[in-house]
Amino acid sequence: MIQFDKYTITENATIREALRKINDISSEAQMLFVVDANKKVIATLSDGDIRRGLIAGHELSESVGSIMFREFQFIEENDLKVNHIPELRKKGIQVVPILSKEGYLLRILNLNKQRSLLPIDAVIMAGGKGERLRPLTEKTPKPLLPVGDKAIIDHNVDRLIQYGVEHISVTTNYLAEQIESHYAKPHNEVQVQCVREPKFLGTMGAVRLVKKFYNNVVLVMNSDLFTDIDLEDMYLHFMEHKADMSIAAVPYTVSIPLGICDLDGRNVKGIIEKPTYNYYANAGIYMLRREVINMTPKNEFYNATDLIDALVKNGNKVIRYPLKGTWIDIGSMSEYQKARDLVKHMK
């Protein structure tokens, strides 16, 4: 069983001891979990609980049992549902313990630092040559080009970790050894697994090389994206619609500065003056059920678009997830500069 001595305190400990412990974790969640003699969590104790207790007349020498909060919010491991987390956030709850069925502390969810706990695996495509970004990519793979103070791909890996994703694979090909070296050690306490393509296999062909998935839902995305996509919302949308695959899509508007002929064959029915057409473009981010991956052939070039066509023909449910917010496909010098400028303005 994992030990959380730094964040736990016994019911008989003094309020003064609790203050010392909270001071030691002041840079983190200012919350302690009160445990009984069997190490089971029975209450919580926050900095606010202590202040209110002292104002009410309690002494520093008293036990925390006199001021601890017994009606605390928690999530049981076997009842962990992602939709619990937005509910907690709406209630203003920032720190919540995840307990075993017996009441032991398994994990601490700090919503100040972590957005969610998504039960998904993730695969990031990082094998491309980035030819439109030459000469920058002649000796450096595009995913490792800097955007702000970190590599393009690290923005995406950090976002996945922020949403609680623990099983992350990166597929590599071009200058693969540099990316493998980059993730040789754990990144923010998560070990990123690199999977090398023996040849270019396309998006889904590369995903097929991942030997093991730990969850029933898999997120697949390009490494060269700069986005603030809400992955929790995408996951809940995916589950709500019981989809087999979801395609993140960004609004794309085409404005034609001319009058367009409205035709019926060669006959003109009228003129449409300077029309604007609205579309949704593929954002290069997909969520799919794990079993769908088995529909892709092994060791063959197979793109995500090939899988989408196959699923639609087979009668599987493929849906669109409208991506709101920032999305930049870093495929050209202008888009690369746009992402770098955006990071500067965010500081």
Short mmCIF file of C-alpha atoms in Angstrom, two decimals, residues 52-254:
data_model
loop_
_atom_site.label_atom_id
_atom_site.label_comp_id
_atom_site.label_asym_id
_atom_site.label_seq_id
_atom_site.Cartn_x
_atom_site.Cartn_y
_atom_site.Cartn_z
CA ARG A 52 -11.87 28.50 12.32
CA GLY A 53 -11.02 26.24 15.28
CA LEU A 54 -8.62 28.76 16.80
CA ILE A 55 -11.10 31.59 16.35
CA ALA A 56 -13.70 29.45 18.14
CA GLY A 57 -11.38 29.14 21.14
CA HIS A 58 -9.58 25.82 20.61
CA GLU A 59 -5.98 25.62 21.84
CA LEU A 60 -2.91 24.56 19.83
CA SER A 61 -2.33 21.77 22.36
CA GLU A 62 -5.72 20.16 21.65
CA SER A 63 -6.05 17.15 19.38
CA VAL A 64 -7.09 17.61 15.77
CA GLY A 65 -10.07 15.40 16.55
CA SER A 66 -11.76 18.47 18.02
CA ILE A 67 -11.72 20.46 14.78
CA MET A 68 -11.38 17.95 11.92
CA PHE A 69 -14.04 17.71 9.20
CA ARG A 70 -15.77 14.33 9.11
CA GLU A 71 -18.28 14.96 6.29
CA PHE A 72 -15.56 15.18 3.66
CA GLN A 73 -15.87 14.51 -0.05
CA PHE A 74 -14.02 11.50 -1.41
CA ILE A 75 -14.04 9.20 -4.41
CA GLU A 76 -13.98 5.43 -3.98
CA GLU A 77 -11.56 3.71 -6.35
CA ASN A 78 -14.15 1.35 -7.80
CA ASP A 79 -16.61 4.21 -8.28
CA LEU A 80 -14.21 6.61 -9.99
CA LYS A 81 -16.11 8.27 -12.81
CA VAL A 82 -14.75 11.19 -14.77
CA ASN A 83 -18.06 13.06 -14.51
CA HIS A 84 -17.55 13.24 -10.72
CA ILE A 85 -14.67 15.62 -11.23
CA PRO A 86 -16.51 18.51 -12.96
CA GLU A 87 -19.12 18.24 -10.18
CA LEU A 88 -16.42 18.62 -7.53
CA ARG A 89 -14.94 21.56 -9.42
CA LYS A 90 -18.34 23.29 -9.53
CA LYS A 91 -18.65 22.88 -5.76
CA GLY A 92 -15.30 24.63 -5.30
CA ILE A 93 -13.62 21.50 -3.93
CA GLN A 94 -9.93 21.63 -4.79
CA VAL A 95 -8.47 18.57 -3.07
CA VAL A 96 -10.18 15.19 -2.87
CA PRO A 97 -8.84 11.83 -1.66
CA ILE A 98 -9.31 8.68 -3.70
CA LEU A 99 -9.89 5.83 -1.27
CA SER A 100 -9.96 2.06 -1.48
CA LYS A 101 -13.18 0.25 -0.61
CA GLU A 102 -11.74 -0.25 2.88
CA GLY A 103 -10.99 3.46 3.31
CA TYR A 104 -7.23 3.56 2.68
CA LEU A 105 -5.74 6.55 0.88
CA LEU A 106 -4.71 5.54 -2.66
CA ARG A 107 -4.27 8.87 -4.36
CA ILE A 108 -4.76 12.59 -3.85
CA LEU A 109 -6.47 14.55 -6.60
CA ASN A 110 -5.44 18.19 -6.49
CA LEU A 111 -7.68 20.06 -8.93
CA ASN A 112 -5.43 23.12 -8.65
CA LYS A 113 -2.72 21.19 -10.46
CA GLN A 114 -4.57 18.42 -12.25
CA ARG A 115 -7.59 18.81 -14.49
CA SER A 116 -8.95 15.27 -14.38
CA LEU A 117 -8.22 11.54 -14.11
CA LEU A 118 -9.04 10.22 -17.57
CA PRO A 119 -9.07 6.41 -17.90
CA ILE A 120 -7.43 6.49 -21.32
CA ASP A 121 -4.16 5.61 -23.04
CA ALA A 122 -2.55 8.07 -25.44
CA VAL A 123 -0.44 7.63 -28.56
CA ILE A 124 1.41 10.62 -30.02
CA MET A 125 2.63 10.55 -33.63
CA ALA A 126 6.21 11.85 -33.79
CA GLY A 127 7.72 10.11 -36.81
CA GLY A 128 7.35 12.73 -39.55
CA LYS A 129 10.24 14.50 -41.29
CA GLY A 130 8.87 18.04 -40.94
CA GLU A 131 10.07 18.91 -44.42
CA ARG A 132 8.21 22.22 -44.58
CA LEU A 133 10.20 23.42 -41.56
CA ARG A 134 13.62 22.85 -43.10
CA PRO A 135 16.37 23.77 -42.39
CA LEU A 136 15.24 23.67 -38.73
CA THR A 137 14.41 19.96 -39.03
CA GLU A 138 17.52 18.82 -40.86
CA LYS A 139 19.20 17.79 -37.59
CA THR A 140 16.33 18.09 -35.13
CA PRO A 141 12.99 16.22 -35.36
CA LYS A 142 10.06 18.62 -35.54
CA PRO A 143 8.51 17.43 -32.23
CA LEU A 144 11.64 18.61 -30.39
CA LEU A 145 11.68 22.13 -31.83
CA PRO A 146 11.17 24.64 -29.00
CA VAL A 147 7.96 26.54 -28.42
CA GLY A 148 8.60 28.80 -25.48
CA ASP A 149 10.66 27.02 -22.83
CA LYS A 150 9.94 23.46 -23.97
CA ALA A 151 9.64 21.25 -27.03
CA ILE A 152 6.48 21.14 -29.14
CA ILE A 153 5.75 17.55 -28.11
CA ASP A 154 6.22 18.32 -24.40
CA HIS A 155 3.33 20.77 -24.50
CA ASN A 156 1.12 17.85 -25.54
CA VAL A 157 2.63 15.32 -23.13
CA ASP A 158 2.25 17.77 -20.23
CA ARG A 159 -1.38 18.36 -21.17
CA LEU A 160 -2.04 14.62 -21.15
CA ILE A 161 -0.42 14.30 -17.73
CA GLN A 162 -2.48 17.24 -16.48
CA TYR A 163 -5.58 15.22 -17.37
CA GLY A 164 -4.31 12.19 -15.44
CA VAL A 165 -3.12 10.12 -18.41
CA GLU A 166 -0.39 7.77 -17.21
CA HIS A 167 0.13 5.50 -20.22
CA ILE A 168 1.62 7.55 -23.05
CA SER A 169 3.34 6.12 -26.14
CA VAL A 170 5.21 8.10 -28.78
CA THR A 171 5.74 6.63 -32.24
CA THR A 172 9.05 7.60 -33.86
CA ASN A 173 10.83 7.23 -37.19
CA TYR A 174 12.78 10.24 -38.47
CA LEU A 175 15.71 11.00 -36.11
CA ALA A 176 14.04 8.59 -33.70
CA GLU A 177 17.05 8.29 -31.40
CA GLN A 178 16.74 11.95 -30.37
CA ILE A 179 13.14 11.55 -29.22
CA GLU A 180 13.97 8.25 -27.52
CA SER A 181 16.79 9.97 -25.66
CA HIS A 182 14.47 12.87 -24.75
CA TYR A 183 12.10 10.44 -23.00
CA ALA A 184 14.70 8.04 -21.63
CA LYS A 185 13.85 9.24 -18.11
CA PRO A 186 10.36 9.84 -16.67
CA HIS A 187 8.77 13.12 -17.74
CA ASN A 188 6.96 14.78 -14.83
CA GLU A 189 6.86 11.38 -13.08
CA VAL A 190 5.38 9.60 -16.12
CA GLN A 191 7.49 7.20 -18.19
CA VAL A 192 6.74 7.91 -21.84
CA GLN A 193 7.17 4.82 -24.01
CA CYS A 194 8.77 5.26 -27.45
CA VAL A 195 7.77 2.91 -30.27
CA ARG A 196 9.93 3.02 -33.38
CA GLU A 197 8.36 2.48 -36.81
CA PRO A 198 10.46 0.21 -39.04
CA LYS A 199 9.03 2.22 -41.94
CA PHE A 200 6.42 4.95 -42.32
CA LEU A 201 3.10 3.26 -41.51
CA GLY A 202 0.66 6.16 -41.31
CA THR A 203 -1.25 7.17 -38.20
CA MET A 204 -3.09 3.95 -37.43
CA GLY A 205 -0.39 1.70 -38.82
CA ALA A 206 1.96 3.18 -36.23
CA VAL A 207 -0.60 2.83 -33.43
CA ARG A 208 -0.77 -0.87 -34.24
CA LEU A 209 2.84 -1.19 -33.06
CA VAL A 210 1.96 -0.33 -29.45
CA LYS A 211 2.16 -3.68 -27.67
CA LYS A 212 -0.20 -3.04 -24.77
CA PHE A 213 -3.07 -0.73 -23.91
CA TYR A 214 -4.21 -0.43 -20.31
CA ASN A 215 -7.58 1.24 -20.86
CA ASN A 216 -10.56 0.70 -23.15
CA VAL A 217 -10.30 4.16 -24.70
CA VAL A 218 -7.26 5.40 -26.65
CA LEU A 219 -6.44 8.97 -27.66
CA VAL A 220 -4.35 9.36 -30.82
CA MET A 221 -2.89 12.73 -31.76
CA ASN A 222 -0.20 14.39 -33.83
CA SER A 223 2.85 15.63 -31.94
CA ASP A 224 3.10 18.92 -33.81
CA LEU A 225 -0.12 20.44 -32.50
CA PHE A 226 -0.30 23.39 -30.15
CA THR A 227 -3.71 23.26 -28.52
CA ASP A 228 -5.60 23.80 -25.28
CA ILE A 229 -8.24 21.17 -26.11
CA ASP A 230 -10.35 20.14 -23.11
CA LEU A 231 -9.63 16.40 -23.08
CA GLU A 232 -12.05 15.77 -20.23
CA ASP A 233 -14.89 17.31 -22.21
CA MET A 234 -13.91 15.33 -25.31
CA TYR A 235 -13.90 12.10 -23.28
CA LEU A 236 -17.30 12.79 -21.68
CA HIS A 237 -18.72 13.70 -25.11
CA PHE A 238 -17.30 10.45 -26.53
CA MET A 239 -18.81 8.33 -23.74
CA GLU A 240 -22.15 10.17 -23.78
CA HIS A 241 -22.65 9.41 -27.47
CA LYS A 242 -21.38 5.81 -27.16
CA ALA A 243 -19.13 6.35 -30.13
CA ASP A 244 -16.55 4.02 -31.61
CA MET A 245 -14.43 6.93 -32.76
CA SER A 246 -14.46 10.69 -32.24
CA ILE A 247 -12.68 13.19 -34.46
CA ALA A 248 -11.70 16.53 -32.95
CA ALA A 249 -12.63 19.17 -35.50
CA VAL A 250 -11.90 22.88 -35.77
CA PRO A 251 -14.13 25.45 -37.50
CA TYR A 252 -12.81 26.43 -40.91
CA THR A 253 -14.38 29.28 -42.87
CA VAL A 254 -13.96 29.89 -46.60
#
